[in-house]
Amino acid sequence: MGKINNIWDYLARHKYLITIIVGLLLVGVVDENSFRKYALLKIHQDEVEQELKAYQEQFLRDSIRLRALEAGHKGVERIARERYFMKRPNEDIFVLSTDSREVSEQSKEPAHASAQ
Protein backbone atom coordinates (compact mmCIF):
# COMPACT_ATOMS: atom_id res chain seq x y z
CA MET A 1 0.00 0.00 0.00
CA GLY A 2 2.95 2.29 0.55
CA LYS A 3 3.85 2.41 -3.14
CA ILE A 4 0.29 3.20 -4.18
CA ASN A 5 0.16 6.04 -1.67
CA ASN A 6 3.48 7.41 -2.95
CA ILE A 7 2.20 7.34 -6.55
CA TRP A 8 -1.09 8.92 -5.53
CA ASP A 9 0.72 11.68 -3.61
CA TYR A 10 2.97 12.35 -6.61
CA LEU A 11 -0.03 12.57 -8.95
CA ALA A 12 -1.90 14.81 -6.50
CA ARG A 13 1.05 17.22 -6.25
CA HIS A 14 1.47 17.48 -10.05
CA LYS A 15 -2.15 17.21 -11.15
CA TYR A 16 -2.13 20.50 -13.09
CA LEU A 17 1.08 19.64 -14.93
CA ILE A 18 -0.22 16.18 -15.82
CA THR A 19 -3.53 17.67 -17.01
CA ILE A 20 -1.73 20.19 -19.21
CA ILE A 21 0.56 17.53 -20.73
CA VAL A 22 -2.34 15.16 -21.45
CA GLY A 23 -4.37 18.03 -22.94
CA LEU A 24 -1.51 19.10 -25.19
CA LEU A 25 -1.02 15.53 -26.37
CA LEU A 26 -4.70 15.21 -27.19
CA VAL A 27 -4.88 18.52 -29.02
CA GLY A 28 -1.49 18.27 -30.68
CA VAL A 29 -1.28 14.68 -31.81
CA VAL A 30 -4.18 12.36 -31.05
CA ASP A 31 -7.31 14.37 -31.81
CA GLU A 32 -8.94 14.39 -35.25
CA ASN A 33 -8.49 18.19 -35.36
CA SER A 34 -4.90 18.11 -34.12
CA PHE A 35 -2.10 20.47 -35.06
CA ARG A 36 -0.38 17.59 -36.85
CA LYS A 37 -3.45 16.95 -39.01
CA TYR A 38 -3.76 20.70 -39.65
CA ALA A 39 -0.15 20.86 -40.85
CA LEU A 40 -0.63 17.86 -43.15
CA LEU A 41 -3.79 19.37 -44.61
CA LYS A 42 -2.03 22.71 -45.14
CA ILE A 43 0.77 20.98 -47.07
CA HIS A 44 -1.80 19.13 -49.17
CA GLN A 45 -3.67 22.38 -49.82
CA ASP A 46 -0.48 24.05 -51.06
CA GLU A 47 0.17 21.13 -53.43
CA VAL A 48 -3.38 21.30 -54.79
CA GLU A 49 -3.10 25.07 -55.31
CA GLN A 50 0.14 24.59 -57.28
CA GLU A 51 -1.55 21.92 -59.38
CA LEU A 52 -4.52 24.24 -59.98
CA LYS A 53 -2.18 27.00 -61.11
CA ALA A 54 -0.48 24.61 -63.57
CA TYR A 55 -3.87 23.55 -64.96
CA GLN A 56 -4.92 27.18 -65.37
CA GLU A 57 -1.73 27.96 -67.30
CA GLN A 58 -2.31 24.90 -69.49
CA PHE A 59 -5.90 26.03 -70.05
CA LEU A 60 -4.70 29.47 -71.21
CA ARG A 61 -2.17 27.92 -73.60
CA ASP A 62 -4.79 25.56 -75.02
CA SER A 63 -7.32 28.39 -75.32
CA ILE A 64 -4.86 30.43 -77.36
CA ARG A 65 -4.16 27.42 -79.56
CA LEU A 66 -7.90 26.79 -80.00
CA ARG A 67 -8.50 30.42 -81.02
CA ALA A 68 -5.71 30.07 -83.56
CA LEU A 69 -7.37 26.96 -84.97
CA GLU A 70 -10.73 28.68 -85.16
CA ALA A 71 -9.21 31.78 -86.77
CA GLY A 72 -8.69 30.07 -90.08
CA HIS A 73 -6.34 28.37 -92.45
CA LYS A 74 -3.09 29.92 -91.21
CA GLY A 75 -3.63 28.77 -87.62
CA VAL A 76 -4.34 25.21 -88.68
CA GLU A 77 -1.30 25.16 -90.92
CA ARG A 78 0.97 26.59 -88.21
CA ILE A 79 -0.14 24.02 -85.62
CA ALA A 80 0.11 21.16 -88.15
CA ARG A 81 3.66 22.22 -88.98
CA GLU A 82 4.78 22.73 -85.36
CA ARG A 83 3.13 19.77 -83.72
CA TYR A 84 2.91 17.10 -86.41
CA PHE A 85 5.93 18.11 -88.51
CA MET A 86 3.82 18.38 -91.66
CA LYS A 87 5.36 20.08 -94.65
CA ARG A 88 4.57 21.31 -98.08
CA PRO A 89 5.73 19.35 -101.13
CA ASN A 90 9.36 20.00 -102.07
CA GLU A 91 10.15 21.47 -98.66
CA ASP A 92 12.75 20.28 -96.17
CA ILE A 93 12.24 20.63 -92.44
CA PHE A 94 14.97 20.56 -89.84
CA VAL A 95 13.83 20.03 -86.25
CA LEU A 96 16.12 21.53 -83.63
CA SER A 97 15.12 20.66 -80.12
CA THR A 98 16.63 20.82 -76.66
CA ASP A 99 14.02 18.46 -75.23
CA SER A 100 15.27 15.32 -73.57
CA ARG A 101 12.35 13.40 -75.09
CA GLU A 102 13.11 11.10 -77.96
CA VAL A 103 11.36 11.69 -81.24
CA SER A 104 8.96 8.86 -81.95
CA GLU A 105 9.27 6.69 -85.03
CA GLN A 106 6.12 8.19 -86.57
CA SER A 107 7.46 11.73 -86.45
CA LYS A 108 10.71 10.61 -88.11
CA GLU A 109 8.81 9.55 -91.21
CA PRO A 110 8.10 12.35 -93.68
CA ALA A 111 4.52 13.55 -93.68
CA HIS A 112 3.00 13.43 -97.17
CA ALA A 113 -0.14 15.36 -96.32
CA SER A 114 -0.05 19.05 -96.96
CA ALA A 115 -2.11 21.59 -95.10
CA GLN A 116 -3.66 23.71 -97.83
CSV table of C-alpha atoms in Angstrom, one decimal:
chain,number,residue,atom,x,y,z
A,1,MET,CA,0.0,0.0,0.0
A,2,GLY,CA,3.0,2.3,0.6
A,3,LYS,CA,3.9,2.4,-3.1
A,4,ILE,CA,0.3,3.2,-4.2
A,5,ASN,CA,0.2,6.0,-1.7
A,6,ASN,CA,3.5,7.4,-3.0
A,7,ILE,CA,2.2,7.3,-6.5
A,8,TRP,CA,-1.1,8.9,-5.5
A,9,ASP,CA,0.7,11.7,-3.6
A,10,TYR,CA,3.0,12.4,-6.6
A,11,LEU,CA,0.0,12.6,-9.0
A,12,ALA,CA,-1.9,14.8,-6.5
A,13,ARG,CA,1.0,17.2,-6.3
A,14,HIS,CA,1.5,17.5,-10.0
A,15,LYS,CA,-2.2,17.2,-11.2
A,16,TYR,CA,-2.1,20.5,-13.1
A,17,LEU,CA,1.1,19.6,-14.9
A,18,ILE,CA,-0.2,16.2,-15.8
A,19,THR,CA,-3.5,17.7,-17.0
A,20,ILE,CA,-1.7,20.2,-19.2
A,21,ILE,CA,0.6,17.5,-20.7
A,22,VAL,CA,-2.3,15.2,-21.5
A,23,GLY,CA,-4.4,18.0,-22.9
A,24,LEU,CA,-1.5,19.1,-25.2
A,25,LEU,CA,-1.0,15.5,-26.4
A,26,LEU,CA,-4.7,15.2,-27.2
A,27,VAL,CA,-4.9,18.5,-29.0
A,28,GLY,CA,-1.5,18.3,-30.7
A,29,VAL,CA,-1.3,14.7,-31.8
A,30,VAL,CA,-4.2,12.4,-31.1
A,31,ASP,CA,-7.3,14.4,-31.8
A,32,GLU,CA,-8.9,14.4,-35.3
A,33,ASN,CA,-8.5,18.2,-35.4
A,34,SER,CA,-4.9,18.1,-34.1
A,35,PHE,CA,-2.1,20.5,-35.1
A,36,ARG,CA,-0.4,17.6,-36.8
A,37,LYS,CA,-3.4,17.0,-39.0
A,38,TYR,CA,-3.8,20.7,-39.7
A,39,ALA,CA,-0.2,20.9,-40.9
A,40,LEU,CA,-0.6,17.9,-43.2
A,41,LEU,CA,-3.8,19.4,-44.6
A,42,LYS,CA,-2.0,22.7,-45.1
A,43,ILE,CA,0.8,21.0,-47.1
A,44,HIS,CA,-1.8,19.1,-49.2
A,45,GLN,CA,-3.7,22.4,-49.8
A,46,ASP,CA,-0.5,24.0,-51.1
A,47,GLU,CA,0.2,21.1,-53.4
A,48,VAL,CA,-3.4,21.3,-54.8
A,49,GLU,CA,-3.1,25.1,-55.3
A,50,GLN,CA,0.1,24.6,-57.3
A,51,GLU,CA,-1.6,21.9,-59.4
A,52,LEU,CA,-4.5,24.2,-60.0
A,53,LYS,CA,-2.2,27.0,-61.1
A,54,ALA,CA,-0.5,24.6,-63.6
A,55,TYR,CA,-3.9,23.5,-65.0
A,56,GLN,CA,-4.9,27.2,-65.4
A,57,GLU,CA,-1.7,28.0,-67.3
A,58,GLN,CA,-2.3,24.9,-69.5
A,59,PHE,CA,-5.9,26.0,-70.1
A,60,LEU,CA,-4.7,29.5,-71.2
A,61,ARG,CA,-2.2,27.9,-73.6
A,62,ASP,CA,-4.8,25.6,-75.0
A,63,SER,CA,-7.3,28.4,-75.3
A,64,ILE,CA,-4.9,30.4,-77.4
A,65,ARG,CA,-4.2,27.4,-79.6
A,66,LEU,CA,-7.9,26.8,-80.0
A,67,ARG,CA,-8.5,30.4,-81.0
A,68,ALA,CA,-5.7,30.1,-83.6
A,69,LEU,CA,-7.4,27.0,-85.0
A,70,GLU,CA,-10.7,28.7,-85.2
A,71,ALA,CA,-9.2,31.8,-86.8
A,72,GLY,CA,-8.7,30.1,-90.1
A,73,HIS,CA,-6.3,28.4,-92.5
A,74,LYS,CA,-3.1,29.9,-91.2
A,75,GLY,CA,-3.6,28.8,-87.6
A,76,VAL,CA,-4.3,25.2,-88.7
A,77,GLU,CA,-1.3,25.2,-90.9
A,78,ARG,CA,1.0,26.6,-88.2
A,79,ILE,CA,-0.1,24.0,-85.6
A,80,ALA,CA,0.1,21.2,-88.1
A,81,ARG,CA,3.7,22.2,-89.0
A,82,GLU,CA,4.8,22.7,-85.4
A,83,ARG,CA,3.1,19.8,-83.7
A,84,TYR,CA,2.9,17.1,-86.4
A,85,PHE,CA,5.9,18.1,-88.5
A,86,MET,CA,3.8,18.4,-91.7
A,87,LYS,CA,5.4,20.1,-94.6
A,88,ARG,CA,4.6,21.3,-98.1
A,89,PRO,CA,5.7,19.4,-101.1
A,90,ASN,CA,9.4,20.0,-102.1
A,91,GLU,CA,10.2,21.5,-98.7
A,92,ASP,CA,12.8,20.3,-96.2
A,93,ILE,CA,12.2,20.6,-92.4
A,94,PHE,CA,15.0,20.6,-89.8
A,95,VAL,CA,13.8,20.0,-86.3
A,96,LEU,CA,16.1,21.5,-83.6
A,97,SER,CA,15.1,20.7,-80.1
A,98,THR,CA,16.6,20.8,-76.7
A,99,ASP,CA,14.0,18.5,-75.2
A,100,SER,CA,15.3,15.3,-73.6
A,101,ARG,CA,12.3,13.4,-75.1
A,102,GLU,CA,13.1,11.1,-78.0
A,103,VAL,CA,11.4,11.7,-81.2
A,104,SER,CA,9.0,8.9,-82.0
A,105,GLU,CA,9.3,6.7,-85.0
A,106,GLN,CA,6.1,8.2,-86.6
A,107,SER,CA,7.5,11.7,-86.5
A,108,LYS,CA,10.7,10.6,-88.1
A,109,GLU,CA,8.8,9.5,-91.2
A,110,PRO,CA,8.1,12.3,-93.7
A,111,ALA,CA,4.5,13.5,-93.7
A,112,HIS,CA,3.0,13.4,-97.2
A,113,ALA,CA,-0.1,15.4,-96.3
A,114,SER,CA,0.0,19.0,-97.0
A,115,ALA,CA,-2.1,21.6,-95.1
A,116,GLN,CA,-3.7,23.7,-97.8
